[in-house]
Amino acid sequence: MQFRTIIEPFRIKTVEPIRQTTRQEREVALREAGYNLFLLKAEDVLIDLLTDSGTGAMSSAQWAGMMQGDESYAGARSFYKFETAVQEITGLKHIIPTHQGRAAERILFGSALKPGDIVPNNTHFDTTRANAEYRGATALDIPIAEGRQPHLLHPFKGNIDLEALEKTITENPGKVPLAMITVTNNSGGGQPVSMANIRSASEICHKHGIPFFLDACRFAENAWFIKVREKGYADKTPLAIAQEMFSYVDGCTMSAKKDGMANIGGFLALNDDALAQECKNVLILTEGFPTYGGLAGYDLEAIAVGLHEVLEEDYLHYRIRSVAYLGDKLISAGVPIVQPTGGHAIYIDAKTMLPHIPQNEYPAWALSLALYLEGGIRSVEIGSVMFGLQPDGSEKPAAMELVRLAFPRRMYTQSHVDYLAEVILYVNEIRSRIRGVSIVESPPVLRHFTARLAPAQGS
Ligand SMILES: *Cc1c(COP(=O)(O)O)cnc(C)c1O
């Protein structure tokens, strides 16, 4: 008998209480946080879906590994364990640990980019974009057209537009020092990229002598989608699929806080000897010696074990299904979400849900506040607060106004998800009462992290 219920493939050994708050308490908390969910105290949140970054539960094997951490400054055993784990998956030559993904981006871009350069990507993640722009380069997003339409079904909406990629390279000679693909496409709805697309992008780049990188944060989730959606991969293991994905690239940046299953960490991996040396020199200056790169030995152990666990089929099946489970409930109730559901998160299409809020009053931000106010749920806006501010200080509305509900790995159970669905359906019912917001105070870059907002005037 094949049973239908897909269970959490673990049992719980340690628990952490979460706290209910009243609507009134949440109203006060919101006001004090300047209507910015990043500025809330985590204790005041019931179910925290702000991010899947570093928030997951580690396994008993990871904790056991941490006890074996070798804290030697140079040449620690833990580094070689970490290096072996990364090399088994990526096949890349130089493995440079960093304290998280953005440090890998900063070090790579610091060495590889100069002002005026262009970096094509399916969609840059916010820190990736900011690090490229900080170097004076242009972060160019060129997803396939289907990737910009929230309700259109396509198995690989994360794919990069290959024609646009080639055009960018040929029309800007000497100005494209590298190209990237983000797997899965986090800012584009957690949508996967097909193996065929990765292979073709790699061929285009290499034909023009341009190094090709993966932003590999969710490589295992992407490998799972290739397994279940792309012809010819059904019988391959997630590890074999991941290995093929990496076989097409010259390097990658990685946040181990995602598919590294760790609470902190990341790495830069690449084949080019000279570039690796330059990156290691910067690493020593800003992160640490190349065998620890800003991490403790025990962090390297946790990542080495996590990279193995993240590729287990039972885990990936449960992981992708938990997201789809919430997605199915929302879709059948008519809540507009990005479809098909992606790897690590549900993205609610706030532009469609709240047509009465203009984009300059940030509908996705307003919706994220309502989810907290009504149900204690913390999500994140992926819309015009996050992306609207241009490097020259002007404002341009984002292509989509999304609210992302990101699932921490191995953290919440099915009843948590049932509760989430109940809250979202309720907020959908009262949606006509949700009002827009305006920005009161904001920093010049990555403003969504620290900006203070207020209910829009006249709303
Ligand atoms: C999280 C993330 C990063 C940055 O990693 P950090 O560890 O948060 O610095 C880069 N790219 C993508 C796609 C991400 O999801």
GROMACS .gro file of N, CA, C and O in nm, residues 150-200:
model
  204
  150PRO      N    1   0.310   3.638  -1.265
  150PRO     CA    2   0.290   3.558  -1.144
  150PRO      C    3   0.199   3.437  -1.163
  150PRO      O    4   0.220   3.335  -1.099
  151HIS      N    5   0.099   3.446  -1.250
  151HIS     CA    6  -0.001   3.338  -1.252
  151HIS      C    7   0.018   3.239  -1.365
  151HIS      O    8  -0.058   3.145  -1.379
  152LEU      N    9   0.121   3.262  -1.444
  152LEU     CA   10   0.143   3.175  -1.558
  152LEU      C   11   0.215   3.048  -1.515
  152LEU      O   12   0.315   3.054  -1.445
  153LEU      N   13   0.163   2.933  -1.556
  153LEU     CA   14   0.227   2.807  -1.519
  153LEU      C   15   0.338   2.773  -1.617
  153LEU      O   16   0.319   2.779  -1.739
  154HIS      N   17   0.453   2.741  -1.564
  154HIS     CA   18   0.569   2.703  -1.645
  154HIS      C   19   0.660   2.626  -1.549
  154HIS      O   20   0.679   2.669  -1.436
  155PRO      N   21   0.714   2.512  -1.593
  155PRO     CA   22   0.790   2.430  -1.496
  155PRO      C   23   0.921   2.495  -1.450
  155PRO      O   24   0.969   2.466  -1.341
  156PHE      N   25   0.978   2.582  -1.533
  156PHE     CA   26   1.107   2.642  -1.498
  156PHE      C   27   1.105   2.793  -1.518
  156PHE      O   28   1.177   2.848  -1.602
  157LYS      N   29   1.022   2.858  -1.437
  157LYS     CA   30   1.007   3.003  -1.450
  157LYS      C   31   1.131   3.079  -1.405
  157LYS      O   32   1.140   3.199  -1.423
  158GLY      N   33   1.226   3.008  -1.345
  158GLY     CA   34   1.350   3.074  -1.302
  158GLY      C   35   1.451   3.087  -1.416
  158GLY      O   36   1.555   3.152  -1.400
  159ASN      N   37   1.423   3.026  -1.531
  159ASN     CA   38   1.520   3.029  -1.642
  159ASN      C   39   1.563   3.170  -1.681
  159ASN      O   40   1.484   3.264  -1.672
  160ILE      N   41   1.689   3.179  -1.725
  160ILE     CA   42   1.740   3.307  -1.774
  160ILE      C   43   1.702   3.317  -1.923
  160ILE      O   44   1.690   3.215  -1.992
  161ASP      N   45   1.680   3.438  -1.970
  161ASP     CA   46   1.650   3.463  -2.111
  161ASP      C   47   1.781   3.451  -2.190
  161ASP      O   48   1.866   3.540  -2.186
  162LEU      N   49   1.798   3.340  -2.260
  162LEU     CA   50   1.926   3.310  -2.325
  162LEU      C   51   1.958   3.409  -2.435
  162LEU      O   52   2.074   3.447  -2.454
  163GLU      N   53   1.856   3.452  -2.507
  163GLU     CA   54   1.878   3.549  -2.614
  163GLU      C   55   1.928   3.682  -2.556
  163GLU      O   56   2.023   3.742  -2.606
  164ALA      N   57   1.861   3.725  -2.449
  164ALA     CA   58   1.902   3.850  -2.384
  164ALA      C   59   2.043   3.838  -2.327
  164ALA      O   60   2.121   3.934  -2.329
  165LEU      N   61   2.077   3.719  -2.279
  165LEU     CA   62   2.211   3.697  -2.225
  165LEU      C   63   2.315   3.717  -2.335
  165LEU      O   64   2.413   3.791  -2.318
  166GLU      N   65   2.292   3.652  -2.449
  166GLU     CA   66   2.390   3.661  -2.558
  166GLU      C   67   2.398   3.804  -2.611
  166GLU      O   68   2.506   3.856  -2.639
  167LYS      N   69   2.281   3.868  -2.621
  167LYS     CA   70   2.276   4.005  -2.670
  167LYS      C   71   2.354   4.099  -2.578
  167LYS      O   72   2.432   4.185  -2.623
  168THR      N   73   2.335   4.081  -2.448
  168THR     CA   74   2.406   4.164  -2.350
  168THR      C   75   2.557   4.149  -2.367
  168THR      O   76   2.632   4.246  -2.363
  169ILE      N   77   2.598   4.024  -2.388
  169ILE     CA   78   2.742   3.999  -2.400
  169ILE      C   79   2.797   4.059  -2.530
  169ILE      O   80   2.900   4.128  -2.529
  170THR      N   81   2.726   4.038  -2.643
  170THR     CA   82   2.781   4.085  -2.771
  170THR      C   83   2.771   4.237  -2.785
  170THR      O   84   2.856   4.298  -2.849
  171GLU      N   85   2.669   4.296  -2.724
  171GLU     CA   86   2.655   4.442  -2.739
  171GLU      C   87   2.740   4.522  -2.641
  171GLU      O   88   2.747   4.644  -2.650
  172ASN      N   89   2.800   4.453  -2.544
  172ASN     CA   90   2.881   4.523  -2.444
  172ASN      C   91   3.019   4.460  -2.432
  172ASN      O   92   3.056   4.409  -2.326
  173PRO      N   93   3.096   4.462  -2.541
  173PRO     CA   94   3.226   4.394  -2.538
  173PRO      C   95   3.315   4.449  -2.427
  173PRO      O   96   3.324   4.569  -2.406
  174GLY      N   97   3.374   4.356  -2.354
  174GLY     CA   98   3.467   4.394  -2.247
  174GLY      C   99   3.400   4.444  -2.121
  174GLY      O  100   3.466   4.480  -2.024
  175LYS      N  101   3.267   4.446  -2.122
  175LYS     CA  102   3.197   4.501  -2.004
  175LYS      C  103   3.121   4.398  -1.923
  175LYS      O  104   3.055   4.431  -1.825
  176VAL      N  105   3.124   4.272  -1.970
  176VAL     CA  106   3.056   4.167  -1.894
  176VAL      C  107   3.162   4.071  -1.840
  176VAL      O  108   3.203   3.977  -1.908
  177PRO      N  109   3.211   4.096  -1.718
  177PRO     CA  110   3.322   4.015  -1.665
  177PRO      C  111   3.277   3.877  -1.619
  177PRO      O  112   3.358   3.787  -1.607
  178LEU      N  113   3.147   3.862  -1.591
  178LEU     CA  114   3.094   3.730  -1.556
  178LEU      C  115   2.942   3.734  -1.567
  178LEU      O  116   2.883   3.842  -1.566
  179ALA      N  117   2.881   3.616  -1.578
  179ALA     CA  118   2.735   3.607  -1.577
  179ALA      C  119   2.696   3.509  -1.467
  179ALA      O  120   2.775   3.423  -1.429
  180MET      N  121   2.575   3.527  -1.415
  180MET     CA  122   2.530   3.441  -1.305
  180MET      C  123   2.390   3.388  -1.332
  180MET      O  124   2.312   3.450  -1.403
  181ILE      N  125   2.360   3.275  -1.271
  181ILE     CA  126   2.220   3.228  -1.262
  181ILE      C  127   2.195   3.194  -1.116
  181ILE      O  128   2.279   3.131  -1.051
  182THR      N  129   2.081   3.239  -1.066
  182THR     CA  130   2.044   3.213  -0.927
  182THR      C  131   1.951   3.092  -0.922
  182THR      O  132   1.845   3.093  -0.986
  183VAL      N  133   1.991   2.989  -0.848
  183VAL     CA  134   1.908   2.868  -0.834
  183VAL      C  135   1.871   2.849  -0.687
  183VAL      O  136   1.960   2.852  -0.604
  184THR      N  137   1.745   2.828  -0.659
  184THR     CA  138   1.631   2.868  -0.738
  184THR      C  139   1.625   3.022  -0.741
  184THR      O  140   1.695   3.086  -0.664
  185ASN      N  141   1.539   3.076  -0.825
  185ASN     CA  142   1.537   3.221  -0.839
  185ASN      C  143   1.458   3.285  -0.725
  185ASN      O  144   1.338   3.309  -0.736
  186ASN      N  145   1.528   3.313  -0.617
  186ASN     CA  146   1.466   3.362  -0.493
  186ASN      C  147   1.376   3.484  -0.517
  186ASN      O  148   1.257   3.482  -0.487
  187SER      N  149   1.434   3.590  -0.573
  187SER     CA  150   1.357   3.714  -0.589
  187SER      C  151   1.252   3.704  -0.699
  187SER      O  152   1.164   3.787  -0.710
  188GLY      N  153   1.262   3.599  -0.781
  188GLY     CA  154   1.163   3.579  -0.886
  188GLY      C  155   1.061   3.472  -0.849
  188GLY      O  156   1.005   3.406  -0.936
  189GLY      N  157   1.038   3.451  -0.720
  189GLY     CA  158   0.934   3.359  -0.676
  189GLY      C  159   0.983   3.220  -0.638
  189GLY      O  160   0.904   3.126  -0.633
  190GLY      N  161   1.113   3.205  -0.613
  190GLY     CA  162   1.165   3.073  -0.574
  190GLY      C  163   1.151   2.971  -0.684
  190GLY      O  164   1.140   2.851  -0.661
  191GLN      N  165   1.151   3.018  -0.808
  191GLN     CA  166   1.127   2.931  -0.923
  191GLN      C  167   1.256   2.865  -0.969
  191GLN      O  168   1.362   2.927  -0.972
  192PRO      N  169   1.246   2.737  -1.008
  192PRO     CA  170   1.366   2.664  -1.049
  192PRO      C  171   1.414   2.699  -1.189
  192PRO      O  172   1.342   2.757  -1.271
  193VAL      N  173   1.538   2.661  -1.214
  193VAL     CA  174   1.603   2.678  -1.344
  193VAL      C  175   1.630   2.538  -1.398
  193VAL      O  176   1.676   2.451  -1.324
  194SER      N  177   1.601   2.515  -1.525
  194SER     CA  178   1.620   2.381  -1.580
  194SER      C  179   1.767   2.354  -1.609
  194SER      O  180   1.847   2.446  -1.626
  195MET      N  181   1.800   2.226  -1.616
  195MET     CA  182   1.936   2.187  -1.651
  195MET      C  183   1.969   2.237  -1.792
  195MET      O  184   2.079   2.284  -1.818
  196ALA      N  185   1.871   2.226  -1.881
  196ALA     CA  186   1.894   2.269  -2.020
  196ALA      C  187   1.930   2.417  -2.024
  196ALA      O  188   2.017   2.459  -2.100
  197ASN      N  189   1.864   2.498  -1.941
  197ASN     CA  190   1.890   2.641  -1.938
  197ASN      C  191   2.029   2.671  -1.881
  197ASN      O  192   2.102   2.755  -1.935
  198ILE      N  193   2.066   2.599  -1.776
  198ILE     CA  194   2.200   2.618  -1.717
  198ILE      C  195   2.306   2.580  -1.821
  198ILE      O  196   2.404   2.652  -1.841
  199ARG      N  197   2.282   2.468  -1.889
  199ARG     CA  198   2.378   2.420  -1.988
  199ARG      C  199   2.393   2.521  -2.102
  199ARG      O  200   2.504   2.559  -2.140
  200SER      N  201   2.281   2.571  -2.152
  200SER     CA  202   2.287   2.665  -2.264
  200SER      C  203   2.351   2.798  -2.222
  200SER      O  204   2.428   2.856  -2.298
   0.00000   0.00000   0.00000
